Amino acid sequence: MQSRTPAPRATGRPRSAAADTAILAATRAALVELGWSKLTLGDVATRAGVAKTTLYRRWAGKNELVVDAVAELFDELELPDSGTLAADIEGVVLQFAAILARPEAQNGLMAVVAESCRDDALRERIRSSIVDRQKRLVLEGRERAQARGELPPEADPLEAARTVDLIFDMVAGAVVHRTLVSAEPADAAWVHGFTQVLLTGLTGPAVE
Amino acid sequence: MQSRTPAPRATGRPRSAAADTAILAATRAALVELGWSKLTLGDVATRAGVAKTTLYRRWAGKNELVVDAVAELFDELELPDSGTLAADIEGVVLQFAAILARPEAQNGLMAVVAESCRDDALRERIRSSIVDRQKRLVLEGRERAQARGELPPEADPLEAARTVDLIFDMVAGAVVHRTLVSAEPADAAWVHGFTQVLLTGLTGPAVE
DNA sequence: AGCTTTCGCTACGAGTCGTAGCGTAATGGC
DNA sequence: GCCATTACGCTACGACTCGTAGCGAAAGCT
């Protein structure tokens, strides 16, 4: 799931699974204390109680390691079934905001996204282990809302995919920008206002 | 405006303004070719035709230099007066997307934002030289739309400021996420759909 | 002139990188 | 139980970047 296992051999000493979890935890701790730029693989190895060479045997570099370490933070994301689309959105956005509020997520996420601009393999790794898992929530929430009749059904599947992508970029982008650029907390009040605008638009009912 | 001038002395040899522009241009060129992580100040100095020590005399480090280099890209941002709120939004968002499509902006922007998580001075520098200039466009566009009657006027100035912040995070966040995370172009079709959702909401008229 | 500040250049210690080499530990197959 | 195979811990290494110090020369102002 995490380190790209290079076809696990049937013979020989198996890789320590405990080392994997220790390394990823140490990476997050180092992200909190040092941030991205001052994080060194040697330091992570020391924290995790493993040799530096072990790190290089499992991950190609700092980028891949941090992606895996941060990806685990998003494992807890779940789509609540609150009964209404608005409540579903507010619930999942609040979860997302809570993860982004953690310093290890802030320090790691933007840095690897920046690196992915020049590394397609890294971008693919981010997409498969972080982004797609988030996007699935949008897909499920949309289907649920359409079943409830809260959203009009899409006939064209290609058009539907475009809409899901748009919504996803709007939701994730707004929370990320609020948290990391504006540096303000995406708290319950903000999430409520955001959901109102997303559902009814600027010209719609007053924003609460 | 760019390098934090340390109280320009009236006496002595003045700093070469040509060196400043050459350094910032060289920084952008290095961002395109090398990306953030492999960009070194020694390389920038060589490209700009100045000594490495000159760089360190003007900027505290890589972060500050890249912020100033990227900030210049946003100088061209202007709010068009298209007659309707929707057209105004589409116009300015397309401009913003065009800037974010440039590799020097992609490589530099996210990296400095990531660094700013652990450096309040850097965050303030980004805010004053990049973010606030963008936010002013939202403010102007909103006032213009309210004068036209396209948006309801806000009585409470504090509430109005909150709404402007929300809209700004939604617009900038969506474009940034689309461009840098989803890695898809924010072209005219996407901007049109985005504007529709922003104005009328998901439950409003069909997206297109 | 004389003063002040900047500039280009060189050199330096400190720190990190990623790898190679070695002996040892932990599996599965015979 | 023995052996082949792989992972592990450890040390050491060259290469590179960092940020700074020191110097003489250049470019302004009064």
CSV table of C-alpha atoms (C1' of nucleotides) in Angstrom, one decimal:
chain,number,residue,atom,x,y,z
A,1,MET,CA,0.0,0.0,0.0
A,2,GLN,CA,2.7,2.5,1.0
A,3,SER,CA,6.2,1.8,-0.1
A,4,ARG,CA,6.2,0.5,-3.6
A,5,THR,CA,7.0,-3.1,-2.8
A,6,PRO,CA,9.3,-4.2,-5.6
A,7,ALA,CA,7.7,-7.6,-6.1
A,8,PRO,CA,8.0,-9.3,-2.7
A,9,ARG,CA,10.3,-12.3,-3.0
A,10,ALA,CA,9.1,-15.5,-1.6
A,11,THR,CA,12.5,-16.3,-0.1
A,12,GLY,CA,14.9,-14.4,2.1
A,13,ARG,CA,14.3,-12.3,5.2
A,14,PRO,CA,11.1,-10.3,5.0
A,15,ARG,CA,11.0,-6.6,5.4
A,16,SER,CA,10.0,-5.5,8.9
A,17,ALA,CA,6.5,-4.1,8.9
A,18,ALA,CA,7.2,-2.5,12.2
A,19,ALA,CA,10.0,-0.5,10.6
A,20,ASP,CA,7.6,0.8,8.0
A,21,THR,CA,5.2,2.2,10.6
A,22,ALA,CA,8.0,3.5,12.7
A,23,ILE,CA,9.5,5.3,9.8
A,24,LEU,CA,6.3,6.9,8.7
A,25,ALA,CA,5.5,8.0,12.2
A,26,ALA,CA,9.0,9.4,12.6
A,27,THR,CA,8.5,11.3,9.3
A,28,ARG,CA,5.4,12.9,10.6
A,29,ALA,CA,7.1,13.8,13.8
A,30,ALA,CA,10.0,15.3,12.0
A,31,LEU,CA,7.6,17.3,9.8
A,32,VAL,CA,6.0,18.8,12.8
A,33,GLU,CA,9.3,19.8,14.5
A,34,LEU,CA,11.4,20.7,11.5
A,35,GLY,CA,9.1,21.3,8.6
A,36,TRP,CA,9.8,20.2,5.0
A,37,SER,CA,13.0,22.0,4.1
A,38,LYS,CA,15.0,21.1,7.3
A,39,LEU,CA,13.7,17.5,7.3
A,40,THR,CA,16.6,15.1,6.6
A,41,LEU,CA,16.4,11.4,5.9
A,42,GLY,CA,19.2,10.8,8.3
A,43,ASP,CA,17.2,12.5,11.1
A,44,VAL,CA,14.1,10.4,10.2
A,45,ALA,CA,16.2,7.2,10.4
A,46,THR,CA,17.5,8.1,13.8
A,47,ARG,CA,14.0,8.9,15.1
A,48,ALA,CA,12.6,5.7,13.8
A,49,GLY,CA,15.5,3.6,15.2
A,50,VAL,CA,16.6,2.3,11.8
A,51,ALA,CA,19.6,2.7,9.7
A,52,LYS,CA,19.7,5.4,7.0
A,53,THR,CA,20.4,2.8,4.4
A,54,THR,CA,17.1,1.0,5.3
A,55,LEU,CA,15.3,4.2,4.4
A,56,TYR,CA,16.9,4.4,1.0
A,57,ARG,CA,16.2,0.7,0.3
A,58,ARG,CA,12.4,1.3,0.7
A,59,TRP,CA,11.9,4.8,-0.7
A,60,ALA,CA,13.4,6.6,-3.6
A,61,GLY,CA,13.7,9.9,-1.7
A,62,LYS,CA,12.3,12.4,0.5
A,63,ASN,CA,9.3,13.1,-1.7
A,64,GLU,CA,8.0,9.6,-1.8
A,65,LEU,CA,8.5,9.1,1.9
A,66,VAL,CA,6.5,12.2,2.8
A,67,VAL,CA,3.7,11.3,0.5
A,68,ASP,CA,3.2,8.0,2.2
A,69,ALA,CA,3.5,9.5,5.6
A,70,VAL,CA,0.9,12.2,4.9
A,71,ALA,CA,-1.4,9.8,3.0
A,72,GLU,CA,-2.0,7.9,6.2
A,73,LEU,CA,-3.5,11.0,7.7
A,74,PHE,CA,-6.4,10.8,5.2
A,75,ASP,CA,-7.3,7.2,6.0
A,76,GLU,CA,-9.8,8.4,8.6
A,77,LEU,CA,-11.9,10.3,6.0
A,78,GLU,CA,-15.4,9.0,5.9
A,79,LEU,CA,-18.6,10.3,4.3
A,80,PRO,CA,-21.3,10.7,7.0
A,81,ASP,CA,-24.9,9.9,6.2
A,82,SER,CA,-26.6,12.9,7.7
A,83,GLY,CA,-29.8,12.8,5.7
A,84,THR,CA,-29.3,16.0,3.7
A,85,LEU,CA,-26.7,17.0,1.2
A,86,ALA,CA,-25.9,20.2,3.1
A,87,ALA,CA,-25.2,18.2,6.3
A,88,ASP,CA,-23.2,15.6,4.4
A,89,ILE,CA,-21.0,18.3,2.9
A,90,GLU,CA,-20.5,20.1,6.2
A,91,GLY,CA,-19.5,16.9,7.9
A,92,VAL,CA,-17.0,15.7,5.4
A,93,VAL,CA,-15.5,19.2,4.9
A,94,LEU,CA,-15.1,19.5,8.7
A,95,GLN,CA,-13.2,16.2,8.7
A,96,PHE,CA,-11.0,17.4,5.9
A,97,ALA,CA,-10.3,20.7,7.6
A,98,ALA,CA,-9.4,18.9,10.8
A,99,ILE,CA,-6.7,16.9,9.0
A,100,LEU,CA,-5.4,20.0,7.2
A,101,ALA,CA,-5.2,21.8,10.6
A,102,ARG,CA,-2.5,19.4,11.7
A,103,PRO,CA,1.0,20.7,11.2
A,104,GLU,CA,2.4,17.5,9.7
A,105,ALA,CA,-0.2,17.7,7.0
A,106,GLN,CA,0.4,21.4,6.3
A,107,ASN,CA,4.2,21.1,6.2
A,108,GLY,CA,4.2,18.0,4.0
A,109,LEU,CA,1.3,18.4,1.6
A,110,MET,CA,2.1,21.6,-0.1
A,111,ALA,CA,5.7,20.7,-0.4
A,112,VAL,CA,5.1,17.4,-2.2
A,113,VAL,CA,2.5,19.0,-4.5
A,114,ALA,CA,5.1,21.6,-5.4
A,115,GLU,CA,7.6,18.9,-6.2
A,116,SER,CA,5.1,17.0,-8.2
A,117,CYS,CA,5.0,19.8,-10.7
A,118,ARG,CA,8.3,18.5,-12.1
A,119,ASP,CA,7.9,14.8,-11.3
A,120,ASP,CA,5.0,13.0,-13.0
A,121,ALA,CA,5.6,9.8,-11.1
A,122,LEU,CA,5.3,11.7,-7.8
A,123,ARG,CA,2.1,13.3,-9.0
A,124,GLU,CA,0.7,9.9,-9.9
A,125,ARG,CA,1.6,8.7,-6.4
A,126,ILE,CA,-0.1,11.6,-4.8
A,127,ARG,CA,-3.2,11.1,-6.9
A,128,SER,CA,-3.6,7.5,-6.2
A,129,SER,CA,-2.8,7.5,-2.5
A,130,ILE,CA,-4.3,10.9,-1.5
A,131,VAL,CA,-6.4,12.7,-4.0
A,132,ASP,CA,-8.5,9.9,-5.4
A,133,ARG,CA,-9.6,8.8,-2.0
A,134,GLN,CA,-10.9,12.3,-1.4
A,135,LYS,CA,-12.6,12.4,-4.8
A,136,ARG,CA,-14.5,9.2,-4.1
A,137,LEU,CA,-16.3,11.0,-1.3
A,138,VAL,CA,-17.5,13.6,-3.7
A,139,LEU,CA,-18.7,10.9,-6.0
A,140,GLU,CA,-20.6,9.0,-3.3
A,141,GLY,CA,-22.1,12.2,-1.8
A,142,ARG,CA,-23.3,13.2,-5.2
A,143,GLU,CA,-24.9,9.9,-6.0
A,144,ARG,CA,-26.6,9.9,-2.6
A,145,ALA,CA,-28.0,13.4,-3.1
A,146,GLN,CA,-29.3,12.4,-6.6
A,147,ALA,CA,-31.0,9.4,-5.1
A,148,ARG,CA,-32.6,11.7,-2.6
A,149,GLY,CA,-33.7,14.1,-5.3
A,150,GLU,CA,-31.6,16.9,-4.0
A,151,LEU,CA,-29.5,17.1,-7.1
A,152,PRO,CA,-30.6,16.7,-10.7
A,153,PRO,CA,-29.4,13.4,-12.3
A,154,GLU,CA,-26.8,13.6,-15.0
A,155,ALA,CA,-27.6,11.7,-18.2
A,156,ASP,CA,-24.2,12.1,-19.9
A,157,PRO,CA,-21.6,10.2,-17.9
A,158,LEU,CA,-18.8,12.3,-19.3
A,159,GLU,CA,-20.5,15.5,-18.2
A,160,ALA,CA,-21.1,14.0,-14.8
A,161,ALA,CA,-17.4,13.2,-14.4
A,162,ARG,CA,-16.6,16.8,-15.3
A,163,THR,CA,-19.0,18.1,-12.7
A,164,VAL,CA,-17.6,15.8,-10.0
A,165,ASP,CA,-14.1,17.1,-10.9
A,166,LEU,CA,-15.3,20.7,-10.7
A,167,ILE,CA,-17.0,20.2,-7.3
A,168,PHE,CA,-13.9,18.4,-6.0
A,169,ASP,CA,-11.6,21.2,-7.0
A,170,MET,CA,-13.9,23.7,-5.5
A,171,VAL,CA,-14.3,22.0,-2.1
A,172,ALA,CA,-10.8,20.8,-1.6
A,173,GLY,CA,-9.3,24.0,-3.1
A,174,ALA,CA,-11.3,26.3,-0.9
A,175,VAL,CA,-10.4,24.4,2.3
A,176,VAL,CA,-6.7,24.2,1.4
A,177,HIS,CA,-6.6,27.8,0.4
A,178,ARG,CA,-8.4,28.9,3.6
A,179,THR,CA,-6.1,26.9,5.8
A,180,LEU,CA,-2.7,27.2,4.2
A,181,VAL,CA,-2.8,30.5,2.3
A,182,SER,CA,-5.2,32.7,4.3
A,183,ALA,CA,-4.0,30.8,7.4
A,184,GLU,CA,-7.4,31.0,9.0
A,185,PRO,CA,-9.1,28.1,10.6
A,186,ALA,CA,-11.8,26.4,8.6
A,187,ASP,CA,-14.1,26.1,11.6
A,188,ALA,CA,-17.8,25.3,11.8
A,189,ALA,CA,-19.0,28.8,11.0
A,190,TRP,CA,-16.8,29.0,7.9
A,191,VAL,CA,-17.8,25.6,6.7
A,192,HIS,CA,-21.4,26.5,7.1
A,193,GLY,CA,-21.1,29.6,5.0
A,194,PHE,CA,-19.1,27.8,2.4
A,195,THR,CA,-21.7,25.1,2.0
A,196,GLN,CA,-24.4,27.7,1.6
A,197,VAL,CA,-22.6,29.4,-1.2
A,198,LEU,CA,-21.7,26.0,-2.8
A,199,LEU,CA,-25.3,24.9,-2.8
A,200,THR,CA,-27.2,28.0,-3.5
A,201,GLY,CA,-24.6,30.3,-5.1
A,202,LEU,CA,-23.7,34.0,-4.5
A,203,THR,CA,-26.9,35.3,-6.0
A,204,GLY,CA,-29.0,32.8,-4.0
A,205,PRO,CA,-30.3,33.2,-0.5
A,206,ALA,CA,-28.3,35.4,1.8
A,207,VAL,CA,-25.2,33.7,3.2
A,208,GLU,CA,-26.9,33.0,6.6
B,1,MET,CA,8.8,47.0,-3.4
B,2,GLN,CA,10.7,43.8,-3.8
B,3,SER,CA,13.8,43.3,-1.7
B,4,ARG,CA,13.3,44.6,1.7
B,5,THR,CA,15.3,47.8,1.4
B,6,PRO,CA,17.1,48.3,4.7
B,7,ALA,CA,16.5,52.0,4.9
B,8,PRO,CA,18.2,53.3,1.8
B,9,ARG,CA,21.2,55.3,2.8
B,10,ALA,CA,21.6,58.7,1.3
B,11,THR,CA,25.4,58.3,0.9
B,12,GLY,CA,27.5,55.6,-0.6
B,13,ARG,CA,27.3,53.6,-3.8
B,14,PRO,CA,23.6,52.9,-4.6
B,15,ARG,CA,22.5,49.4,-5.2
B,16,SER,CA,22.2,48.5,-8.9
B,17,ALA,CA,18.5,48.4,-9.9
B,18,ALA,CA,19.5,46.4,-13.0
B,19,ALA,CA,20.9,43.7,-10.7
B,20,ASP,CA,17.6,43.4,-9.0
B,21,THR,CA,15.6,42.8,-12.2
B,22,ALA,CA,18.4,40.5,-13.5
B,23,ILE,CA,18.3,38.4,-10.3
B,24,LEU,CA,14.5,38.1,-10.3
B,25,ALA,CA,14.5,37.1,-14.0
B,26,ALA,CA,17.2,34.6,-13.4
B,27,THR,CA,15.3,33.2,-10.5
B,28,ARG,CA,12.3,32.6,-12.6
B,29,ALA,CA,14.4,31.0,-15.3
B,30,ALA,CA,16.0,28.7,-12.8
B,31,LEU,CA,12.6,27.8,-11.4
B,32,VAL,CA,11.5,26.7,-14.9
B,33,GLU,CA,14.6,24.7,-15.6
B,34,LEU,CA,15.4,23.2,-12.2
B,35,GLY,CA,12.2,23.5,-10.1
B,36,TRP,CA,12.3,24.6,-6.5
B,37,SER,CA,14.3,21.9,-4.8
B,38,LYS,CA,17.2,21.9,-7.2
B,39,LEU,CA,17.4,25.7,-7.4
B,40,THR,CA,20.5,27.0,-5.7
B,41,LEU,CA,21.4,30.6,-5.0
B,42,GLY,CA,24.8,30.1,-6.5
B,43,ASP,CA,23.2,29.1,-9.8
B,44,VAL,CA,20.9,32.1,-9.8
B,45,ALA,CA,23.8,34.4,-9.2
B,46,THR,CA,25.7,32.9,-12.1
B,47,ARG,CA,22.7,33.3,-14.4
B,48,ALA,CA,22.1,36.9,-13.3
B,49,GLY,CA,25.8,37.7,-13.8
B,50,VAL,CA,26.3,38.8,-10.2
B,51,ALA,CA,28.3,37.5,-7.3
B,52,LYS,CA,26.6,35.1,-4.9
B,53,THR,CA,27.4,37.4,-2.0
B,54,THR,CA,25.4,40.2,-3.7
B,55,LEU,CA,22.3,37.9,-3.5
B,56,TYR,CA,22.8,37.3,0.2
B,57,ARG,CA,23.2,41.0,0.8
B,58,ARG,CA,19.7,41.7,-0.6
B,59,TRP,CA,17.7,38.6,0.3
B,60,ALA,CA,17.6,36.6,3.5
B,61,GLY,CA,17.4,33.3,1.6
B,62,LYS,CA,15.8,31.3,-1.1
B,63,ASN,CA,12.3,31.7,0.2
B,64,GLU,CA,12.2,35.5,0.1
B,65,LEU,CA,13.9,35.6,-3.2
B,66,VAL,CA,11.4,33.3,-4.9
B,67,VAL,CA,8.4,35.2,-3.3
B,68,ASP,CA,9.6,38.4,-4.9
B,69,ALA,CA,10.3,36.7,-8.2
B,70,VAL,CA,6.9,35.1,-8.4
B,71,ALA,CA,5.1,38.2,-7.1
B,72,GLU,CA,6.1,40.0,-10.3
B,73,LEU,CA,4.1,37.5,-12.3
B,74,PHE,CA,0.9,38.8,-10.7
B,75,ASP,CA,1.5,42.4,-11.5
B,76,GLU,CA,-0.5,42.1,-14.7
B,77,LEU,CA,-3.7,41.0,-12.9
B,78,GLU,CA,-6.5,43.4,-13.7
B,79,LEU,CA,-10.3,43.4,-13.1
B,80,PRO,CA,-12.1,43.7,-16.5
B,81,ASP,CA,-15.3,45.7,-16.6
B,82,SER,CA,-17.4,43.5,-18.7
B,83,GLY,CA,-20.8,44.7,-17.7
B,84,THR,CA,-22.0,41.7,-15.8
B,85,LEU,CA,-20.7,39.9,-12.7
B,86,ALA,CA,-20.4,36.6,-14.5
B,87,ALA,CA,-18.3,38.0,-17.2
B,88,ASP,CA,-16.1,39.9,-14.7
B,89,ILE,CA,-15.5,36.7,-12.8
B,90,GLU,CA,-14.7,34.7,-15.9
B,91,GLY,CA,-12.3,37.3,-17.1
B,92,VAL,CA,-10.3,37.7,-14.0
B,93,VAL,CA,-10.3,33.9,-13.3
B,94,LEU,CA,-9.0,33.3,-16.8
B,95,GLN,CA,-6.2,35.8,-16.2
B,96,PHE,CA,-5.4,34.1,-12.9
B,97,ALA,CA,-5.4,30.7,-14.5
B,98,ALA,CA,-3.0,31.9,-17.3
B,99,ILE,CA,-0.5,33.0,-14.7
B,100,LEU,CA,-0.8,29.7,-12.8
B,101,ALA,CA,-0.2,27.8,-16.0
B,102,ARG,CA,3.3,29.1,-16.2
B,103,PRO,CA,5.9,26.7,-14.8
B,104,GLU,CA,7.8,29.3,-12.8
B,105,ALA,CA,4.6,30.1,-11.0
B,106,GLN,CA,3.7,26.5,-10.3
B,107,ASN,CA,7.2,25.6,-9.1
B,108,GLY,CA,7.6,28.6,-6.9
B,109,LEU,CA,4.2,29.3,-5.5
B,110,MET,CA,3.4,26.1,-3.7
B,111,ALA,CA,6.9,25.7,-2.4
B,112,VAL,CA,6.9,29.1,-0.7
B,113,VAL,CA,3.4,28.6,0.7
B,114,ALA,CA,4.6,25.3,2.2
B,115,GLU,CA,7.6,27.1,3.7
B,116,SER,CA,5.4,29.8,5.1
B,117,CYS,CA,3.7,27.3,7.4
B,118,ARG,CA,6.7,27.5,9.6
B,119,ASP,CA,7.8,31.1,8.9
B,120,ASP,CA,5.3,33.9,9.9
B,121,ALA,CA,7.5,36.6,8.3
B,122,LEU,CA,7.5,34.7,5.0
B,123,ARG,CA,3.7,34.3,5.2
B,124,GLU,CA,3.3,38.0,5.8
B,125,ARG,CA,5.6,38.7,2.8
B,126,ILE,CA,3.4,36.4,0.6
B,127,ARG,CA,0.3,38.0,1.9
B,128,SER,CA,1.3,41.6,1.2
B,129,SER,CA,3.0,41.1,-2.1
B,130,ILE,CA,0.8,38.4,-3.7
B,131,VAL,CA,-2.4,37.5,-1.9
B,132,ASP,CA,-3.7,40.9,-1.0
B,133,ARG,CA,-3.4,42.1,-4.5
B,134,GLN,CA,-5.6,39.3,-5.6
B,135,LYS,CA,-8.1,39.8,-2.9
B,136,ARG,CA,-8.5,43.4,-3.8
B,137,LEU,CA,-9.9,42.3,-7.2
B,138,VAL,CA,-12.6,40.3,-5.4
B,139,LEU,CA,-13.4,43.4,-3.3
B,140,GLU,CA,-13.7,45.6,-6.3
B,141,GLY,CA,-15.8,43.1,-8.3
B,142,ARG,CA,-18.2,42.7,-5.4
B,143,GLU,CA,-18.7,46.4,-5.0
B,144,ARG,CA,-19.2,46.8,-8.7
B,145,ALA,CA,-21.8,44.0,-8.7
B,146,GLN,CA,-23.6,45.5,-5.7
B,147,ALA,CA,-23.8,48.8,-7.5
B,148,ARG,CA,-25.3,47.0,-10.5
B,149,GLY,CA,-27.8,45.3,-8.2
B,150,GLU,CA,-26.5,41.8,-9.1
B,151,LEU,CA,-25.6,41.1,-5.5
B,152,PRO,CA,-27.4,42.1,-2.3
B,153,PRO,CA,-25.7,44.8,-0.4
B,154,GLU,CA,-24.1,44.0,3.0
B,155,ALA,CA,-25.1,46.1,5.9
B,156,ASP,CA,-22.6,44.7,8.5
B,157,PRO,CA,-19.1,45.6,7.4
B,158,LEU,CA,-17.6,42.7,9.4
B,159,GLU,CA,-20.0,40.2,7.7
B,160,ALA,CA,-19.1,41.7,4.4
B,161,ALA,CA,-15.4,41.2,5.0
B,162,ARG,CA,-16.1,37.6,5.9
B,163,THR,CA,-18.0,37.0,2.7
B,164,VAL,CA,-15.2,38.5,0.7
B,165,ASP,CA,-12.7,36.2,2.3
B,166,LEU,CA,-14.9,33.3,1.6
B,167,ILE,CA,-15.3,34.1,-2.0
B,168,PHE,CA,-11.6,34.7,-2.4
B,169,ASP,CA,-10.7,31.4,-0.9
B,170,MET,CA,-13.3,29.6,-3.1
B,171,VAL,CA,-12.1,31.3,-6.3
B,172,ALA,CA,-8.3,31.2,-5.8
B,173,GLY,CA,-8.5,27.8,-4.1
B,174,ALA,CA,-10.5,26.2,-6.9
B,175,VAL,CA,-8.1,27.5,-9.6
B,176,VAL,CA,-5.0,26.5,-7.7
B,177,HIS,CA,-6.3,23.1,-6.9
B,178,ARG,CA,-7.4,22.5,-10.5
B,179,THR,CA,-4.1,23.6,-11.9
B,180,LEU,CA,-1.6,22.2,-9.4
B,181,VAL,CA,-3.3,19.2,-7.8
B,182,SER,CA,-5.6,17.9,-10.5
B,183,ALA,CA,-3.1,19.0,-13.0
B,184,GLU,CA,-5.7,19.9,-15.5
B,185,PRO,CA,-5.9,23.2,-17.4
B,186,ALA,CA,-8.3,25.8,-16.1
B,187,ASP,CA,-9.5,26.6,-19.6
B,188,ALA,CA,-12.5,28.7,-20.8
B,189,ALA,CA,-14.9,25.8,-20.5
B,190,TRP,CA,-13.9,25.0,-16.9
B,191,VAL,CA,-14.0,28.6,-15.9
B,192,HIS,CA,-17.5,28.9,-17.3
B,193,GLY,CA,-18.7,26.0,-15.4
B,194,PHE,CA,-17.0,27.2,-12.2
B,195,THR,CA,-18.6,30.6,-12.5
B,196,GLN,CA,-22.0,29.1,-13.0
B,197,VAL,CA,-21.7,27.0,-9.8
B,198,LEU,CA,-20.3,29.9,-7.9
B,199,LEU,CA,-23.1,32.2,-8.9
B,200,THR,CA,-26.1,29.9,-8.8
B,201,GLY,CA,-25.0,26.9,-6.7
B,202,LEU,CA,-25.2,23.2,-7.3
B,203,THR,CA,-29.0,23.1,-6.8
B,204,GLY,CA,-29.5,26.0,-9.1
B,205,PRO,CA,-29.8,26.0,-12.8
B,206,ALA,CA,-28.0,23.1,-14.5
B,207,VAL,CA,-24.3,23.5,-15.0
B,208,GLU,CA,-24.4,24.8,-18.6
C,1,DA,C1',39.7,65.4,-3.0
C,2,DG,C1',37.5,62.1,0.9
C,3,DC,C1',33.9,59.2,2.7
C,4,DT,C1',30.6,55.6,2.4
C,5,DT,C1',28.5,51.7,0.6
C,6,DT,C1',28.2,48.2,-2.9
C,7,DC,C1',30.3,44.9,-5.9
C,8,DG,C1',33.1,40.8,-7.6
C,9,DC,C1',36.0,37.4,-6.2
C,10,DT,C1',38.1,33.7,-3.4
C,11,DA,C1',38.2,30.6,0.3
C,12,DC,C1',36.4,28.3,4.1
C,13,DG,C1',34.0,25.1,7.8
C,14,DA,C1',29.8,22.9,8.3
C,15,DG,C1',26.2,20.0,6.9
C,16,DT,C1',23.6,16.9,3.8
C,17,DC,C1',23.3,13.7,0.1
C,18,DG,C1',23.1,9.0,-1.8
C,19,DT,C1',26.1,4.9,-2.1
C,20,DA,C1',29.3,1.1,-1.2
C,21,DG,C1',31.0,-2.3,1.6
C,22,DC,C1',30.9,-5.5,5.3
C,23,DG,C1',29.3,-8.6,8.8
C,24,DT,C1',25.1,-10.2,11.0
C,25,DA,C1',20.1,-11.5,11.5
C,26,DA,C1',15.8,-13.7,9.8
C,27,DT,C1',13.3,-16.2,6.8
C,28,DG,C1',12.0,-20.4,3.4
C,29,DG,C1',13.5,-24.7,0.9
C,30,DC,C1',15.9,-29.1,0.9
D,1,DG,C1',19.8,-29.1,10.5
D,2,DC,C1',21.9,-26.7,6.7
D,3,DC,C1',22.0,-23.5,3.0
D,4,DA,C1',20.6,-19.9,-0.2
D,5,DT,C1',18.6,-15.5,-0.2
D,6,DT,C1',17.2,-11.3,1.4
D,7,DA,C1',17.0,-7.5,4.9
D,8,DC,C1',19.4,-5.1,8.4
D,9,DG,C1',22.8,-2.1,11.1
D,10,DC,C1',26.9,0.2,10.8
D,11,DT,C1',30.8,2.9,9.0
D,12,DA,C1',33.0,5.5,5.7
D,13,DC,C1',33.3,8.1,1.6
D,14,DG,C1',33.3,11.8,-2.4
D,15,DA,C1',30.4,15.3,-4.1
D,16,DC,C1',27.7,19.0,-3.4
D,17,DT,C1',25.4,23.2,-1.3
D,18,DC,C1',25.2,26.4,2.3
D,19,DG,C1',26.1,30.9,4.3
D,20,DT,C1',29.9,33.9,5.7
D,21,DA,C1',34.4,36.3,6.0
D,22,DG,C1',37.8,39.0,4.0
D,23,DC,C1',39.9,41.6,0.4
D,24,DG,C1',40.6,45.2,-3.2
D,25,DA,C1',38.1,47.9,-6.6
D,26,DA,C1',34.2,50.6,-8.3
D,27,DA,C1',30.5,54.1,-7.9
D,28,DG,C1',28.1,57.3,-5.9
D,29,DC,C1',27.6,61.9,-2.6
D,30,DT,C1',29.4,66.3,-0.3
